Amino acid sequence: AQSVTQLGSHVSVSEGALVLLRCNYSSSVPPYLFWYVQYPNQGLQLLLKYTSAATLVKGINGFEAEFKKSETSFHLTKPSAHMSDAAEYFCAVSEGQAGTALIFGKGTTLSVSS
Amino acid sequence: GAGVSQSPSNKVTEKGKDVELRCDPISGHTALYWYRQSLGQGLEFLIYFQGNSAPDKSGLPSDRFSAERTGGSVSTLTIQRTQQEDSAVYLCASSLGATGELFFGEGSRLTVL
């Protein structure tokens, strides 16, 4: 069965600094990988997804993630943090057409200070 | 409606009572998921319906939890004999298929006293 590990439940950065949120996955087949974001008092929304095309995936709000099979990782990055990026971020994995559910990590809360 | 609709938005119940939570997915979406979100636990997968296939119930925490999806559309999550540890936000999501983007509802916040 697939699983996701998000390293670091809380990450704090200064405005303008690099954002790096770590995600490692386990899957028995080529995975589909996702990052979702939940802003305070809002529902979850899709940030970006990897579905076996380009290994570097660009998402909304300047975020991107790189699929590294050798490291079983799908880390989320943004070159320059903005105050509005403060939110909870969830990495998720699916085995796609294998028909299995989308499994989420425990989430990483990103705080951005001025 | 245009989005995933969940009801009730808030439910307060006494320990030992049964509760039903409803999810109305986006029309045409074949996949429907239930998750439970509690502080520090992220999104805990509960159950997954995909088309006419048998549901994946591997995430249900105990036999007090059950869910059904009628006519490939509306789903009901039932929790019998509620316990205090069942208190959480229950999220429903739907997607066009197994690999599609999930669209989440606003959730049903359950408080068991």
Tab-separated table of C-alpha atoms in Angstrom:
chain	number	residue	atom	x	y	z
A	1	ALA	CA	0.000	0.000	0.000
A	2	GLN	CA	1.079	3.528	-0.657
A	3	SER	CA	2.092	5.973	2.077
A	4	VAL	CA	3.426	9.487	2.504
A	5	THR	CA	5.821	10.997	5.028
A	6	GLN	CA	6.091	14.742	5.427
A	7	LEU	CA	9.228	15.711	7.295
A	8	GLY	CA	8.595	18.571	9.673
A	9	SER	CA	5.144	19.373	10.986
A	10	HIS	CA	6.045	23.071	11.182
A	11	VAL	CA	8.307	25.155	8.946
A	12	SER	CA	9.015	28.839	9.575
A	13	VAL	CA	10.606	31.158	7.025
A	14	SER	CA	11.079	34.871	6.588
A	15	GLU	CA	9.327	36.736	3.829
A	16	GLY	CA	11.443	36.486	0.694
A	17	ALA	CA	13.245	33.343	1.807
A	18	LEU	CA	13.221	29.970	0.071
A	19	VAL	CA	10.378	27.626	0.991
A	20	LEU	CA	11.165	23.898	1.096
A	21	LEU	CA	8.553	21.416	2.282
A	22	ARG	CA	9.650	17.804	2.239
A	23	CYS	CA	7.636	14.794	1.130
A	24	ASN	CA	8.709	11.182	0.714
A	25	TYR	CA	6.407	8.489	-0.594
A	26	SER	CA	6.126	4.769	-0.778
A	27	SER	CA	4.342	3.082	-3.650
A	28	SER	CA	4.471	-0.332	-5.300
A	29	VAL	CA	3.701	1.112	-8.742
A	30	PRO	CA	4.615	4.390	-10.457
A	31	PRO	CA	2.813	6.918	-8.303
A	32	TYR	CA	0.649	9.916	-8.910
A	33	LEU	CA	1.729	12.662	-6.503
A	34	PHE	CA	-0.069	15.756	-5.343
A	35	TRP	CA	0.369	18.779	-3.125
A	36	TYR	CA	-2.730	20.360	-1.617
A	37	VAL	CA	-2.923	23.576	0.394
A	38	GLN	CA	-5.358	24.595	3.107
A	39	TYR	CA	-5.431	28.294	3.936
A	40	PRO	CA	-6.772	29.304	7.358
A	41	ASN	CA	-10.514	28.660	7.642
A	42	GLN	CA	-10.725	27.443	4.056
A	43	GLY	CA	-11.094	24.106	2.314
A	44	LEU	CA	-8.304	22.168	0.630
A	45	GLN	CA	-7.316	23.051	-2.887
A	46	LEU	CA	-4.928	21.517	-5.381
A	47	LEU	CA	-1.534	23.198	-5.642
A	48	LEU	CA	0.055	20.888	-8.232
A	49	LYS	CA	0.213	17.259	-9.353
A	50	TYR	CA	2.652	14.830	-10.951
A	51	THR	CA	1.237	12.175	-13.263
A	52	SER	CA	4.336	10.715	-14.978
A	53	ALA	CA	4.934	13.498	-17.478
A	54	ALA	CA	7.640	16.102	-16.690
A	55	THR	CA	9.449	15.458	-13.418
A	56	LEU	CA	9.426	19.159	-12.534
A	57	VAL	CA	5.878	20.280	-11.966
A	58	LYS	CA	4.794	23.884	-11.694
A	59	GLY	CA	1.754	24.840	-9.689
A	60	ILE	CA	-0.170	27.870	-8.626
A	61	ASN	CA	1.267	30.854	-6.728
A	62	GLY	CA	4.864	30.189	-7.827
A	63	PHE	CA	5.188	26.769	-6.217
A	64	GLU	CA	6.870	23.833	-7.910
A	65	ALA	CA	7.823	20.278	-7.021
A	66	GLU	CA	10.301	17.814	-8.446
A	67	PHE	CA	9.674	14.088	-8.670
A	68	LYS	CA	12.848	12.141	-7.837
A	69	LYS	CA	12.292	8.428	-8.236
A	70	SER	CA	15.721	7.475	-6.884
A	71	GLU	CA	14.978	9.348	-3.664
A	72	THR	CA	11.226	8.565	-3.597
A	73	SER	CA	10.714	12.259	-2.969
A	74	PHE	CA	8.398	14.997	-4.157
A	75	HIS	CA	9.539	18.099	-2.280
A	76	LEU	CA	7.666	21.386	-2.681
A	77	THR	CA	9.610	24.604	-3.205
A	78	LYS	CA	9.058	28.296	-3.790
A	79	PRO	CA	12.005	30.658	-4.360
A	80	SER	CA	10.610	33.569	-2.368
A	81	ALA	CA	8.024	33.251	0.396
A	82	HIS	CA	5.156	35.683	0.707
A	83	MET	CA	3.069	36.352	3.790
A	84	SER	CA	0.035	34.969	1.967
A	85	ASP	CA	1.745	31.552	1.663
A	86	ALA	CA	1.113	30.867	5.356
A	87	ALA	CA	-1.054	27.751	5.332
A	88	GLU	CA	-1.038	24.016	5.878
A	89	TYR	CA	0.386	21.938	3.046
A	90	PHE	CA	-0.420	18.295	2.397
A	91	CYS	CA	1.436	15.865	0.180
A	92	ALA	CA	-0.588	12.956	-1.204
A	93	VAL	CA	0.046	9.795	-3.224
A	94	SER	CA	-2.187	7.640	-5.380
A	95	GLU	CA	-1.490	4.457	-7.286
A	96	GLY	CA	-3.642	5.889	-10.038
A	97	GLN	CA	-5.357	3.397	-12.259
A	98	ALA	CA	-4.662	0.661	-9.733
A	99	GLY	CA	-7.841	2.017	-8.219
A	100	THR	CA	-6.482	2.832	-4.812
A	101	ALA	CA	-7.398	5.828	-2.750
A	102	LEU	CA	-5.474	9.086	-2.458
A	103	ILE	CA	-3.469	8.935	0.760
A	104	PHE	CA	-2.369	12.144	2.478
A	105	GLY	CA	0.535	12.941	4.728
A	106	LYS	CA	0.021	14.540	8.135
A	107	GLY	CA	0.666	18.010	6.765
A	108	THR	CA	3.218	20.766	7.264
A	109	THR	CA	2.225	24.153	8.627
A	110	LEU	CA	4.138	26.954	6.965
A	111	SER	CA	4.585	30.202	8.888
A	112	VAL	CA	5.969	33.303	7.174
A	113	SER	CA	7.343	36.195	9.203
A	114	SER	CA	8.047	39.709	8.026
B	1	GLY	CA	-24.590	23.080	-7.018
B	2	ALA	CA	-21.195	23.668	-8.490
B	3	GLY	CA	-19.162	22.227	-5.636
B	4	VAL	CA	-19.164	19.369	-3.160
B	5	SER	CA	-21.864	19.913	-0.587
B	6	GLN	CA	-21.757	18.461	2.923
B	7	SER	CA	-24.335	18.502	5.692
B	8	PRO	CA	-24.618	19.221	8.482
B	9	SER	CA	-21.779	21.709	8.745
B	10	ASN	CA	-21.752	21.281	12.500
B	11	LYS	CA	-23.061	18.454	14.650
B	12	VAL	CA	-22.927	18.165	18.409
B	13	THR	CA	-24.016	14.840	19.829
B	14	GLU	CA	-23.857	12.880	23.024
B	15	LYS	CA	-21.599	9.903	23.478
B	16	GLY	CA	-23.345	6.719	22.395
B	17	LYS	CA	-25.652	8.330	19.844
B	18	ASP	CA	-25.558	7.530	16.126
B	19	VAL	CA	-24.815	10.254	13.552
B	20	GLU	CA	-25.189	10.489	9.795
B	21	LEU	CA	-23.131	12.821	7.639
B	22	ARG	CA	-24.130	13.519	4.071
B	23	CYS	CA	-22.067	14.330	0.996
B	24	ASP	CA	-23.385	15.499	-2.355
B	25	PRO	CA	-20.519	15.300	-4.869
B	26	ILE	CA	-20.024	17.277	-8.051
B	27	SER	CA	-22.293	15.933	-10.746
B	28	GLY	CA	-20.539	13.435	-13.001
B	29	HIS	CA	-17.673	12.729	-10.626
B	30	THR	CA	-17.176	8.986	-10.378
B	31	ALA	CA	-14.856	8.937	-7.393
B	32	LEU	CA	-15.897	9.915	-3.874
B	33	TYR	CA	-13.741	9.976	-0.758
B	34	TRP	CA	-14.295	10.432	2.956
B	35	TYR	CA	-11.491	11.696	5.160
B	36	ARG	CA	-11.265	12.661	8.807
B	37	GLN	CA	-9.215	15.692	9.828
B	38	SER	CA	-8.189	16.194	13.417
B	39	LEU	CA	-5.485	18.370	14.955
B	40	GLY	CA	-2.030	16.981	14.354
B	41	GLN	CA	-3.300	13.970	12.442
B	42	GLY	CA	-3.612	15.415	8.966
B	43	LEU	CA	-6.183	13.869	6.671
B	44	GLU	CA	-6.975	10.325	7.671
B	45	PHE	CA	-8.405	8.278	4.802
B	46	LEU	CA	-11.664	6.537	5.671
B	47	ILE	CA	-13.334	5.141	2.553
B	48	TYR	CA	-13.200	5.506	-1.247
B	49	PHE	CA	-15.884	4.830	-3.849
B	50	GLN	CA	-14.905	4.549	-7.514
B	51	GLY	CA	-17.669	4.019	-10.032
B	52	ASN	CA	-19.308	0.636	-9.696
B	53	SER	CA	-16.292	-1.005	-8.075
B	54	ALA	CA	-16.404	-2.325	-4.537
B	55	PRO	CA	-15.488	0.517	-2.155
B	56	ASP	CA	-12.100	0.612	-0.491
B	57	LYS	CA	-13.031	0.493	3.189
B	58	SER	CA	-9.512	-0.063	4.445
B	59	GLY	CA	-9.394	3.246	6.311
B	60	LEU	CA	-12.488	2.824	8.462
B	61	PRO	CA	-11.202	2.843	12.063
B	62	SER	CA	-13.781	0.453	13.520
B	63	ASP	CA	-16.978	-1.393	12.693
B	64	ARG	CA	-18.917	1.540	14.156
B	65	PHE	CA	-18.136	3.397	10.926
B	66	SER	CA	-19.888	2.651	7.660
B	67	ALA	CA	-20.653	4.475	4.439
B	68	GLU	CA	-22.779	3.986	1.402
B	69	ARG	CA	-23.155	5.694	-1.920
B	70	THR	CA	-26.541	5.503	-3.546
B	71	GLY	CA	-26.953	5.615	-7.301
B	72	GLY	CA	-23.337	6.605	-7.788
B	73	SER	CA	-24.023	10.027	-6.349
B	74	VAL	CA	-24.905	11.023	-2.782
B	75	SER	CA	-22.969	9.366	0.034
B	76	THR	CA	-23.765	8.972	3.714
B	77	LEU	CA	-21.171	8.292	6.401
B	78	THR	CA	-22.690	6.734	9.511
B	79	ILE	CA	-21.020	6.555	12.891
B	80	GLN	CA	-22.762	4.343	15.420
B	81	ARG	CA	-22.426	4.630	19.181
B	82	THR	CA	-20.239	7.716	18.898
B	83	GLN	CA	-17.224	8.120	21.168
B	84	GLN	CA	-15.388	11.297	22.168
B	85	GLU	CA	-12.423	10.318	20.006
B	86	ASP	CA	-14.714	10.494	16.978
B	87	SER	CA	-14.751	14.303	17.332
B	88	ALA	CA	-13.163	15.723	14.174
B	89	VAL	CA	-13.942	17.389	10.881
B	90	TYR	CA	-15.202	14.879	8.340
B	91	LEU	CA	-14.305	15.857	4.788
B	92	CYS	CA	-15.824	14.562	1.605
B	93	ALA	CA	-14.172	14.956	-1.781
B	94	SER	CA	-15.012	13.917	-5.316
B	95	SER	CA	-13.061	13.615	-8.552
B	96	LEU	CA	-13.597	12.708	-12.185
B	97	GLY	CA	-11.607	9.512	-11.848
B	98	ALA	CA	-8.860	7.728	-9.995
B	99	THR	CA	-6.239	10.299	-10.892
B	100	GLY	CA	-8.256	13.443	-11.116
B	101	GLU	CA	-8.055	16.491	-8.912
B	102	LEU	CA	-10.032	16.107	-5.712
B	103	PHE	CA	-12.593	18.764	-4.956
B	104	PHE	CA	-13.322	19.033	-1.265
B	105	GLY	CA	-16.429	20.036	0.576
B	106	GLU	CA	-16.360	22.419	3.536
B	107	GLY	CA	-16.581	19.504	5.940
B	108	SER	CA	-18.853	18.437	8.774
B	109	ARG	CA	-17.505	19.261	12.225
B	110	LEU	CA	-18.546	16.571	14.689
B	111	THR	CA	-18.310	17.144	18.414
B	112	VAL	CA	-19.086	14.249	20.732
B	113	LEU	CA	-19.750	15.292	24.309
